Amino acid sequence: MPQPLEGVRIVELAGIGPGPYAGQLLADMGAEVIVVDRPRPSPVELHHAVERRGKRSVRLNLRQEAGVAALLD
């Protein structure tokens, strides 16, 4: 049985608070959630591993043009 958000792609910029939780809920409903992490993990990212279930991640440096270009692709 297909999930409600199957075929939907979400790009989540790593952060704290409601953003990662919302991404978790969307992933639970079948969306493909891709988390864009900072080049070095923050202590907050490491403590919220449960909110990453069902998500894929990529590390990009958004202060460089190549990282911004990869995000937009």
Short mmCIF file of C-alpha atoms in Angstrom, two decimals:
data_model
loop_
_atom_site.label_atom_id
_atom_site.label_comp_id
_atom_site.label_asym_id
_atom_site.label_seq_id
_atom_site.Cartn_x
_atom_site.Cartn_y
_atom_site.Cartn_z
CA MET A 1 0.00 0.00 0.00
CA PRO A 2 1.58 3.33 -1.00
CA GLN A 3 2.23 5.95 1.63
CA PRO A 4 0.61 9.41 1.36
CA LEU A 5 3.82 11.30 0.50
CA GLU A 6 5.50 8.67 -1.64
CA GLY A 7 7.29 10.37 -4.55
CA VAL A 8 7.71 13.71 -2.73
CA ARG A 9 11.28 14.93 -2.14
CA ILE A 10 12.05 17.26 0.78
CA VAL A 11 15.37 19.07 1.26
CA GLU A 12 15.96 19.86 4.92
CA LEU A 13 18.70 22.25 5.97
CA ALA A 14 20.15 20.93 9.24
CA GLY A 15 18.98 22.81 12.28
CA ILE A 16 17.24 22.47 15.58
CA GLY A 17 13.68 22.70 16.77
CA PRO A 18 10.63 22.03 14.66
CA GLY A 19 12.44 21.64 11.30
CA PRO A 20 14.06 18.24 11.93
CA TYR A 21 10.93 16.98 13.67
CA ALA A 22 8.77 18.02 10.72
CA GLY A 23 11.20 16.24 8.39
CA GLN A 24 10.91 13.11 10.53
CA LEU A 25 7.12 13.17 10.26
CA LEU A 26 7.30 13.68 6.49
CA ALA A 27 9.75 10.76 6.16
CA ASP A 28 7.41 8.61 8.26
CA MET A 29 4.65 9.37 5.73
CA GLY A 30 6.80 8.22 2.81
CA ALA A 31 8.56 11.38 1.60
CA GLU A 32 12.20 11.19 0.55
CA VAL A 33 13.91 13.56 3.02
CA ILE A 34 17.48 14.68 2.31
CA VAL A 35 19.22 16.51 5.15
CA VAL A 36 21.95 19.00 4.20
CA ASP A 37 24.46 18.99 7.07
CA ARG A 38 27.17 21.47 7.90
CA PRO A 39 30.77 20.45 7.11
CA ARG A 40 31.45 19.70 10.80
CA PRO A 41 28.71 18.21 12.98
CA SER A 42 27.49 20.32 15.86
CA PRO A 43 26.75 18.77 19.26
CA VAL A 44 23.05 19.40 18.59
CA GLU A 45 23.12 17.25 15.44
CA LEU A 46 24.63 14.35 17.35
CA HIS A 47 21.97 14.43 20.09
CA HIS A 48 19.02 14.37 17.69
CA ALA A 49 19.85 11.14 15.86
CA VAL A 50 16.32 9.78 16.40
CA GLU A 51 14.92 12.57 14.25
CA ARG A 52 17.05 11.32 11.34
CA ARG A 53 15.25 8.02 10.91
CA GLY A 54 14.16 7.44 7.36
CA LYS A 55 16.29 10.31 6.03
CA ARG A 56 19.35 10.49 3.83
CA SER A 57 22.03 13.10 4.40
CA VAL A 58 24.76 14.95 2.59
CA ARG A 59 27.43 17.30 3.99
CA LEU A 60 27.82 20.54 2.07
CA ASN A 61 29.69 23.74 2.79
CA LEU A 62 27.17 26.39 1.81
CA ARG A 63 29.79 29.11 2.15
CA GLN A 64 31.39 27.88 -1.06
CA GLU A 65 29.90 28.16 -4.54
CA ALA A 66 30.30 24.43 -5.19
CA GLY A 67 28.23 23.60 -2.10
CA VAL A 68 25.46 26.02 -3.08
CA ALA A 69 25.43 24.64 -6.63
CA ALA A 70 25.15 21.08 -5.32
CA LEU A 71 22.25 22.10 -3.07
CA LEU A 72 20.37 23.72 -5.95
CA ASP A 73 20.89 20.67 -8.17
#
